[in-house]
Amino acid sequence: MKTSERKSDPDIRKIRTYCAQCFSNCPVVAHIANGKFIKISPDKEHHFYRPLCPKGFAGPELVSNKQRLTHPLKRTNPKGASDPGWERISWDEALDIVAEQMFQIKEQHGAEAFVFSQTNVSSPVWEITPFVRRLANIYGTPNHMTTTHICNWHRDNGSALTFGKMGEDFTAGWPDFNHTQCILIWGHNPANTFNAYNQQINSALKRKAKLIVIDPRRTKVAAKADSWLQIKPGTDGALALGMIHVMLEKSLYNRDFVTDWTNAPLLIRCDTGDLLRASDLDSSTNDNNIFAVISPETGLPTFYYPGEKTDFSPLLEARIEVLLADGQKIWCETVFSGLRKSVAQYTPEYVEKTTTIPAKDIIATVHLMVENSPSCWYSFNGVEQNLNATQTNRAICLFYALTGDYDRQGGNHINDFMPPLNYPFGFEFVTPEMFKKNIALPDHPLGPAGTIMSVPPHLICKAIEEDVPYPIKGLIVFGANTISSNPDSKRTSEALKRLDFHVHIDHFLNPTAELADIVLPSASFWETGRIGYPLAFQENKWVVQWREPVATPRGESKDELWIIFEIAKRLGMSDKFWNGNIDAAFDDMLNPVGLSLKALKENEGGVFIQGPVAYKKYQKKGFSSMTGRVELFSQQLKNIEQAPFPEWNDPLAILEKAGINSEDFPFVLITAKLREFCQSQHRAFPSLRKRHPQPFLEINKDKAETLGIADGATVSLETVHGKILLQAKLTQGLAQNVVCTQHGWWQTCPDLDLPGHDIYSLDGANVNLLVHADFTDKISGSVHMRGFPCNVKNDKD
Ligand SMILES: Nc1nc2c(c(=O)[nH]1)N[C@H]1C(S)=C(S)[C@@H](COP(=O)(O)OP(=O)(O)OC[C@H]3O[C@@H](n4cnc5c(=O)[nH]c(N)nc54)[C@H](O)[C@@H]3O)O[C@H]1N2
Ligand SMILES: Nc1nc2c(c(=O)[nH]1)N[C@H]1C(S)=C(S)[C@@H](COP(=O)(O)OP(=O)(O)OC[C@H]3O[C@@H](n4cnc5c(=O)[nH]c(N)nc54)[C@H](O)[C@@H]3O)O[C@H]1N2
Ligand code: SF4
Ligand SMILES: [Mo]
């Protein structure tokens, strides 16, 4: 370890490290006075220097927080009892119980009856995902309960339905803010949630890049936009289809890219709706993966071999009669013609009615994007949490593909060097039999189940409740608050109570941990060392850095890598866990970059690595998709009876049909994240909580006034599932019938004398009591959480 000493203040030691609270991983300097971690400041000397967010500055409050768990706990009263009867136990006893239960459940019910769970990118747990996965993979369970289906899956993995191979590629690419001329931010608020990108966007704006933001709220980034489309929540799919419509009708698409690198010229059989295959045309061709395009010279179908650019320019739009090998004559049309038909109804005028965005603004925004090429895009929660999420992602991907800016400099760039470390996921231990047992796989073969073995909590609940497809008996949680952070908190809680065994590893006794049999205190990221990288995602530039611990673990809390290695040891898997040597695992991780852990530790501020930068890589090898091209038409989706062209189903109409009517529930509910809190965390940190002492509901100022709701008044927010109480916050930044709140309120803040909130009570503030997992995305399992009908009343009424 190297530290810099400040001459003027010899008692302050400064340690260069990074904040791992969220995935921005901002470089910081920790100030240690007389051995005590007292302050954080940004690391101005770092290659990826950026100003910090308030959560970063609050670092010492995590280390010193009085609510931290400090020793292992064992429940002594049954679940459901008002007092769990927590008993302090030793680490040895706790870990022996965990290993014994994991062993027993595997023996009696199979490893798949034991579920692993962890939080997503809003905690440092994401950095140890490879080790959590390794433990699960070697233990033998394919069931990982995560929130990826309402977080990032569609963008990060679902995009492979359009740009690559499901389960293998990470294909949305990374917006190259440094060179772009136009940025499209869709359902994302980087000023609050993604510091690294926020800085990069601000720099791009300084050099006059254009900005388009699609959000129902006037966020900080929306306020800076050249075009802010204030969309009606839940209608993004319709808007994206409308934008495709404009592209096609006004011939704004990049014709060369579309012809050469999308499957637009491939033929679809009008009788079956499938792609026409060479084997349909020639019975001697057994290869089912050769397709057909129309030769412009003969006007006849010609074979097309995936991944190749044809040496002629196939017809893009046509409908022809084709003679099949079996003598049948059928009509075929090109994918491009099919796409044009599928978006025909999404005229700007129709989309205006659906989304409330003026038709002229939709047209102008498409022009802005294509006239400021290269453009790039990034989307997030605003389009991840609804029943059209996968198809909405497809529609956005298609719109972007039509620009032709994919994998260009200044476009969404594919870093095929990412990440430059050797992560020990242990996927080699996953057998096909094990994979097939994933609980969500039958319902969502192309969703998070089929790609990353993730199961949404509502399907875990169902399996626990019904023992279908098999019983679920055990759960290990690496920092998550499943009950509070997922729809239908009461149901989740009842289901988790039925488990035979639940162990929860966390810093705090959150409402989910309260239901555990064993609770293990983990040391915080300020108290543990890791290998990571402050995030930049630009031009294949990386800084691999040792995250130097800046405080000693609180009480008896332990590094959770140690916990993982100890469980592995007790389960007889130590040989696959570097015989208990965590440093040896780190050395292995660093192998590809030719560094040892020792060398990395000696490099203050990390080691800069420049990966190879290449653009338009598809020109060499095509796309890894089934057709070797960008899949405007998805045969894979057609094969599982889902729409091969993106579609949009009006959620409000679906909900209305199910009896949730707009007369009783005239408002539309959304949630959004605050800069100061990650998900259900941080309410106990005084410097953060003082900025938002209470849960609140943003509501349009004029509308509130007509309802007699004053700023700061207590209002009831009600859906068909119940009501909660919030403080009204009047704003001009929302449409008249849209209201917005935050999930995750449960924790007290004794330093400020501020209360906690009962997550089960209708007098509480838990918005996840108000949405249930009844309306879900058929492909991914995403839940319709944004754009849910609700009503708002003055609490006195
Ligand atoms: N209504 C509504 N619900 C939502 C969302 C929404 O927008 N609206 N957002 C969704 C999204 S995007 C996500 S990702 C999920 C998040 O849902 P969860 O994954 O459940 O995340 P958190 O609620 O933050 O819970 C994380 C827990 O991890 C603990 N923790 C923090 N650091 C560590 C650590 O280093 N080690 C360990 N072991 N534990 C740690 C924290 O104390 C906390 O108890 O919520 C989802 N829920
Ligand atoms: N401070 C902080 N940072 C975080 C987190 C955190 O909890 N707190 N969590 C981390 C995690 S796990 C995640 S997933 C990311 C999430 O990061 P973001 O995606 O930025 O999260 P949100 O603020 O929930 O949602 C983004 C925007 O979606 C808008 N929105 C709501 N409904 C709709 C809709 O129907 N359509 C459109 N177009 N927009 C809509 C909201 O108004 C909001 O501005 O942040 C990460 N970083
Ligand atoms: S943005 Fe995330 S990583 Fe950066 S200082 Fe804030 S919490 Fe830490
Ligand atoms: Mo998330």
mmCIF file of N, CA, C and O in Angstrom, residues 40-95:
data_model
loop_
_atom_site.group_PDB
_atom_site.id
_atom_site.type_symbol
_atom_site.label_atom_id
_atom_site.label_comp_id
_atom_site.label_asym_id
_atom_site.label_seq_id
_atom_site.Cartn_x
_atom_site.Cartn_y
_atom_site.Cartn_z
ATOM 1 N N ILE A 40 -14.237 11.815 2.707
ATOM 2 C CA ILE A 40 -13.986 11.399 1.323
ATOM 3 C C ILE A 40 -13.853 12.644 0.462
ATOM 4 O O ILE A 40 -14.607 13.607 0.648
ATOM 5 N N SER A 41 -12.907 12.623 -0.446
ATOM 6 C CA SER A 41 -12.870 13.695 -1.450
ATOM 7 C C SER A 41 -12.609 13.058 -2.811
ATOM 8 O O SER A 41 -12.140 11.920 -2.886
ATOM 9 N N PRO A 42 -12.945 13.754 -3.906
ATOM 10 C CA PRO A 42 -12.703 13.155 -5.221
ATOM 11 C C PRO A 42 -11.209 13.027 -5.490
ATOM 12 O O PRO A 42 -10.427 13.848 -5.005
ATOM 13 N N ASP A 43 -10.813 12.007 -6.220
ATOM 14 C CA ASP A 43 -9.402 11.796 -6.540
ATOM 15 C C ASP A 43 -9.076 12.582 -7.811
ATOM 16 O O ASP A 43 -9.270 12.100 -8.938
ATOM 17 N N LYS A 44 -8.565 13.792 -7.627
ATOM 18 C CA LYS A 44 -8.358 14.689 -8.781
ATOM 19 C C LYS A 44 -7.209 14.240 -9.662
ATOM 20 O O LYS A 44 -7.084 14.672 -10.801
ATOM 21 N N GLU A 45 -6.349 13.370 -9.127
ATOM 22 C CA GLU A 45 -5.212 12.919 -9.943
ATOM 23 C C GLU A 45 -5.554 11.695 -10.789
ATOM 24 O O GLU A 45 -4.742 11.203 -11.559
ATOM 25 N N HIS A 46 -6.748 11.182 -10.595
ATOM 26 C CA HIS A 46 -7.093 9.915 -11.263
ATOM 27 C C HIS A 46 -7.374 10.115 -12.745
ATOM 28 O O HIS A 46 -7.893 11.158 -13.162
ATOM 29 N N HIS A 47 -7.055 9.115 -13.518
ATOM 30 C CA HIS A 47 -7.319 9.152 -14.950
ATOM 31 C C HIS A 47 -8.800 9.416 -15.231
ATOM 32 O O HIS A 47 -9.162 10.073 -16.199
ATOM 33 N N PHE A 48 -9.671 8.838 -14.400
ATOM 34 C CA PHE A 48 -11.117 9.035 -14.577
ATOM 35 C C PHE A 48 -11.680 9.922 -13.474
ATOM 36 O O PHE A 48 -12.751 9.640 -12.936
ATOM 37 N N TYR A 49 -10.964 10.984 -13.155
ATOM 38 C CA TYR A 49 -11.460 11.902 -12.110
ATOM 39 C C TYR A 49 -12.872 12.374 -12.444
ATOM 40 O O TYR A 49 -13.184 12.694 -13.585
ATOM 41 N N ARG A 50 -13.723 12.403 -11.451
ATOM 42 C CA ARG A 50 -15.033 13.030 -11.616
ATOM 43 C C ARG A 50 -15.524 13.521 -10.252
ATOM 44 O O ARG A 50 -15.163 12.937 -9.226
ATOM 45 N N PRO A 51 -16.341 14.574 -10.247
ATOM 46 C CA PRO A 51 -16.918 15.013 -8.972
ATOM 47 C C PRO A 51 -17.776 13.885 -8.389
ATOM 48 O O PRO A 51 -18.267 13.035 -9.126
ATOM 49 N N LEU A 52 -17.944 13.900 -7.080
ATOM 50 C CA LEU A 52 -18.657 12.805 -6.432
ATOM 51 C C LEU A 52 -20.104 13.173 -6.155
ATOM 52 O O LEU A 52 -20.463 14.339 -6.104
ATOM 53 N N CYS A 53 -20.901 12.144 -5.915
ATOM 54 C CA CYS A 53 -22.288 12.385 -5.513
ATOM 55 C C CYS A 53 -22.355 12.382 -3.983
ATOM 56 O O CYS A 53 -21.405 11.970 -3.312
ATOM 57 N N PRO A 54 -23.472 12.825 -3.416
ATOM 58 C CA PRO A 54 -23.549 12.906 -1.943
ATOM 59 C C PRO A 54 -23.354 11.557 -1.247
ATOM 60 O O PRO A 54 -22.878 11.514 -0.108
ATOM 61 N N LYS A 55 -23.711 10.461 -1.905
ATOM 62 C CA LYS A 55 -23.540 9.141 -1.271
ATOM 63 C C LYS A 55 -22.066 8.828 -1.085
ATOM 64 O O LYS A 55 -21.662 8.179 -0.126
ATOM 65 N N GLY A 56 -21.257 9.274 -2.048
ATOM 66 C CA GLY A 56 -19.820 9.065 -1.928
ATOM 67 C C GLY A 56 -19.272 9.829 -0.726
ATOM 68 O O GLY A 56 -18.550 9.271 0.106
ATOM 69 N N PHE A 57 -19.683 11.101 -0.613
ATOM 70 C CA PHE A 57 -19.208 11.910 0.526
ATOM 71 C C PHE A 57 -19.674 11.322 1.865
ATOM 72 O O PHE A 57 -19.055 11.536 2.894
ATOM 73 N N ALA A 58 -20.794 10.597 1.833
ATOM 74 C CA ALA A 58 -21.347 10.042 3.084
ATOM 75 C C ALA A 58 -20.616 8.771 3.519
ATOM 76 O O ALA A 58 -21.038 8.129 4.485
ATOM 77 N N GLY A 59 -19.560 8.402 2.813
ATOM 78 C CA GLY A 59 -18.842 7.155 3.109
ATOM 79 C C GLY A 59 -18.644 6.842 4.591
ATOM 80 O O GLY A 59 -19.025 5.763 5.059
ATOM 81 N N PRO A 60 -18.086 7.791 5.370
ATOM 82 C CA PRO A 60 -17.840 7.480 6.785
ATOM 83 C C PRO A 60 -19.121 7.121 7.550
ATOM 84 O O PRO A 60 -19.072 6.419 8.551
ATOM 85 N N GLU A 61 -20.283 7.597 7.059
ATOM 86 C CA GLU A 61 -21.538 7.298 7.766
ATOM 87 C C GLU A 61 -21.930 5.831 7.632
ATOM 88 O O GLU A 61 -22.683 5.309 8.449
ATOM 89 N N LEU A 62 -21.445 5.176 6.598
ATOM 90 C CA LEU A 62 -21.709 3.734 6.486
ATOM 91 C C LEU A 62 -20.847 2.980 7.499
ATOM 92 O O LEU A 62 -21.300 2.064 8.184
ATOM 93 N N VAL A 63 -19.603 3.400 7.585
ATOM 94 C CA VAL A 63 -18.678 2.704 8.481
ATOM 95 C C VAL A 63 -19.101 2.863 9.945
ATOM 96 O O VAL A 63 -19.073 1.917 10.722
ATOM 97 N N SER A 64 -19.562 4.068 10.291
ATOM 98 C CA SER A 64 -19.841 4.324 11.720
ATOM 99 C C SER A 64 -21.295 4.108 12.103
ATOM 100 O O SER A 64 -21.654 4.245 13.265
ATOM 101 N N ASN A 65 -22.146 3.786 11.139
ATOM 102 C CA ASN A 65 -23.588 3.761 11.433
ATOM 103 C C ASN A 65 -23.950 2.817 12.580
ATOM 104 O O ASN A 65 -23.540 1.660 12.607
ATOM 105 N N LYS A 66 -24.746 3.340 13.506
ATOM 106 C CA LYS A 66 -25.069 2.564 14.711
ATOM 107 C C LYS A 66 -26.004 1.399 14.430
ATOM 108 O O LYS A 66 -26.139 0.490 15.242
ATOM 109 N N GLN A 67 -26.691 1.439 13.275
ATOM 110 C CA GLN A 67 -27.603 0.328 12.977
ATOM 111 C C GLN A 67 -26.901 -0.850 12.297
ATOM 112 O O GLN A 67 -27.546 -1.855 11.985
ATOM 113 N N ARG A 68 -25.609 -0.708 12.071
ATOM 114 C CA ARG A 68 -24.886 -1.805 11.399
ATOM 115 C C ARG A 68 -24.980 -3.114 12.191
ATOM 116 O O ARG A 68 -24.920 -3.123 13.423
ATOM 117 N N LEU A 69 -25.089 -4.202 11.474
ATOM 118 C CA LEU A 69 -25.026 -5.522 12.096
ATOM 119 C C LEU A 69 -23.574 -5.774 12.486
ATOM 120 O O LEU A 69 -22.665 -5.527 11.676
ATOM 121 N N THR A 70 -23.369 -6.273 13.700
ATOM 122 C CA THR A 70 -21.973 -6.420 14.139
ATOM 123 C C THR A 70 -21.583 -7.855 14.492
ATOM 124 O O THR A 70 -20.420 -8.125 14.746
ATOM 125 N N HIS A 71 -22.559 -8.754 14.578
ATOM 126 C CA HIS A 71 -22.199 -10.155 14.828
ATOM 127 C C HIS A 71 -23.266 -11.081 14.259
ATOM 128 O O HIS A 71 -24.409 -10.670 14.050
ATOM 129 N N PRO A 72 -22.916 -12.334 14.025
ATOM 130 C CA PRO A 72 -23.904 -13.268 13.466
ATOM 131 C C PRO A 72 -25.080 -13.461 14.424
ATOM 132 O O PRO A 72 -24.903 -13.432 15.654
ATOM 133 N N LEU A 73 -26.263 -13.642 13.837
ATOM 134 C CA LEU A 73 -27.490 -13.804 14.629
ATOM 135 C C LEU A 73 -28.221 -15.074 14.218
ATOM 136 O O LEU A 73 -28.218 -15.447 13.035
ATOM 137 N N LYS A 74 -28.856 -15.689 15.215
ATOM 138 C CA LYS A 74 -29.684 -16.875 14.933
ATOM 139 C C LYS A 74 -31.088 -16.627 15.452
ATOM 140 O O LYS A 74 -31.258 -16.158 16.585
ATOM 141 N N ARG A 75 -32.064 -16.932 14.625
ATOM 142 C CA ARG A 75 -33.468 -16.806 15.055
ATOM 143 C C ARG A 75 -33.787 -17.921 16.045
ATOM 144 O O ARG A 75 -33.387 -19.067 15.839
ATOM 145 N N THR A 76 -34.504 -17.580 17.120
ATOM 146 C CA THR A 76 -34.897 -18.638 18.061
ATOM 147 C C THR A 76 -36.419 -18.775 18.167
ATOM 148 O O THR A 76 -36.910 -19.728 18.751
ATOM 149 N N ASN A 77 -37.151 -17.801 17.595
ATOM 150 C CA ASN A 77 -38.616 -17.913 17.575
ATOM 151 C C ASN A 77 -39.079 -18.181 16.151
ATOM 152 O O ASN A 77 -38.391 -17.825 15.190
ATOM 153 N N PRO A 78 -40.266 -18.784 15.996
ATOM 154 C CA PRO A 78 -40.735 -19.096 14.647
ATOM 155 C C PRO A 78 -40.930 -17.830 13.813
ATOM 156 O O PRO A 78 -41.195 -16.753 14.369
ATOM 157 N N LYS A 79 -40.859 -18.010 12.483
ATOM 158 C CA LYS A 79 -41.104 -16.868 11.597
ATOM 159 C C LYS A 79 -42.561 -16.432 11.765
ATOM 160 O O LYS A 79 -43.432 -17.290 11.865
ATOM 161 N N GLY A 80 -42.763 -15.147 11.794
ATOM 162 C CA GLY A 80 -44.127 -14.663 12.002
ATOM 163 C C GLY A 80 -44.322 -14.229 13.449
ATOM 164 O O GLY A 80 -45.210 -13.434 13.740
ATOM 165 N N ALA A 81 -43.484 -14.730 14.363
ATOM 166 C CA ALA A 81 -43.597 -14.276 15.760
ATOM 167 C C ALA A 81 -43.204 -12.810 15.818
ATOM 168 O O ALA A 81 -42.362 -12.351 15.033
ATOM 169 N N SER A 82 -43.802 -12.072 16.739
ATOM 170 C CA SER A 82 -43.502 -10.637 16.755
ATOM 171 C C SER A 82 -42.035 -10.394 17.128
ATOM 172 O O SER A 82 -41.423 -9.441 16.673
ATOM 173 N N ASP A 83 -41.483 -11.286 17.940
ATOM 174 C CA ASP A 83 -40.058 -11.166 18.280
ATOM 175 C C ASP A 83 -39.300 -12.372 17.707
ATOM 176 O O ASP A 83 -39.571 -13.506 18.092
ATOM 177 N N PRO A 84 -38.374 -12.129 16.797
ATOM 178 C CA PRO A 84 -37.626 -13.256 16.209
ATOM 179 C C PRO A 84 -36.747 -13.965 17.245
ATOM 180 O O PRO A 84 -36.307 -15.091 17.028
ATOM 181 N N GLY A 85 -36.489 -13.305 18.361
ATOM 182 C CA GLY A 85 -35.633 -13.910 19.388
ATOM 183 C C GLY A 85 -34.200 -14.067 18.900
ATOM 184 O O GLY A 85 -33.585 -15.116 19.070
ATOM 185 N N TRP A 86 -33.672 -13.029 18.311
ATOM 186 C CA TRP A 86 -32.311 -13.109 17.765
ATOM 187 C C TRP A 86 -31.315 -13.453 18.868
ATOM 188 O O TRP A 86 -31.311 -12.836 19.927
ATOM 189 N N GLU A 87 -30.473 -14.421 18.583
ATOM 190 C CA GLU A 87 -29.462 -14.816 19.562
ATOM 191 C C GLU A 87 -28.097 -14.639 18.903
ATOM 192 O O GLU A 87 -27.903 -15.050 17.754
ATOM 193 N N ARG A 88 -27.208 -14.026 19.628
ATOM 194 C CA ARG A 88 -25.858 -13.827 19.083
ATOM 195 C C ARG A 88 -25.119 -15.168 19.079
ATOM 196 O O ARG A 88 -25.117 -15.887 20.076
ATOM 197 N N ILE A 89 -24.533 -15.507 17.937
ATOM 198 C CA ILE A 89 -23.757 -16.759 17.867
ATOM 199 C C ILE A 89 -22.385 -16.470 17.247
ATOM 200 O O ILE A 89 -22.158 -15.389 16.705
ATOM 201 N N SER A 90 -21.520 -17.469 17.338
ATOM 202 C CA SER A 90 -20.169 -17.269 16.794
ATOM 203 C C SER A 90 -20.198 -17.500 15.279
ATOM 204 O O SER A 90 -21.116 -18.130 14.746
ATOM 205 N N TRP A 91 -19.156 -17.033 14.617
ATOM 206 C CA TRP A 91 -19.051 -17.272 13.172
ATOM 207 C C TRP A 91 -18.998 -18.760 12.875
ATOM 208 O O TRP A 91 -19.612 -19.226 11.923
ATOM 209 N N ASP A 92 -18.252 -19.493 13.695
ATOM 210 C CA ASP A 92 -18.138 -20.933 13.442
ATOM 211 C C ASP A 92 -19.492 -21.605 13.489
ATOM 212 O O ASP A 92 -19.857 -22.384 12.605
ATOM 213 N N GLU A 93 -20.239 -21.269 14.536
ATOM 214 C CA GLU A 93 -21.561 -21.894 14.656
ATOM 215 C C GLU A 93 -22.451 -21.490 13.474
ATOM 216 O O GLU A 93 -23.123 -22.331 12.860
ATOM 217 N N ALA A 94 -22.427 -20.198 13.143
ATOM 218 C CA ALA A 94 -23.287 -19.703 12.057
ATOM 219 C C ALA A 94 -22.938 -20.395 10.733
ATOM 220 O O ALA A 94 -23.827 -20.887 10.024
ATOM 221 N N LEU A 95 -21.655 -20.441 10.421
ATOM 222 C CA LEU A 95 -21.255 -21.021 9.135
ATOM 223 C C LEU A 95 -21.490 -22.529 9.109
ATOM 224 O O LEU A 95 -21.831 -23.098 8.061
#
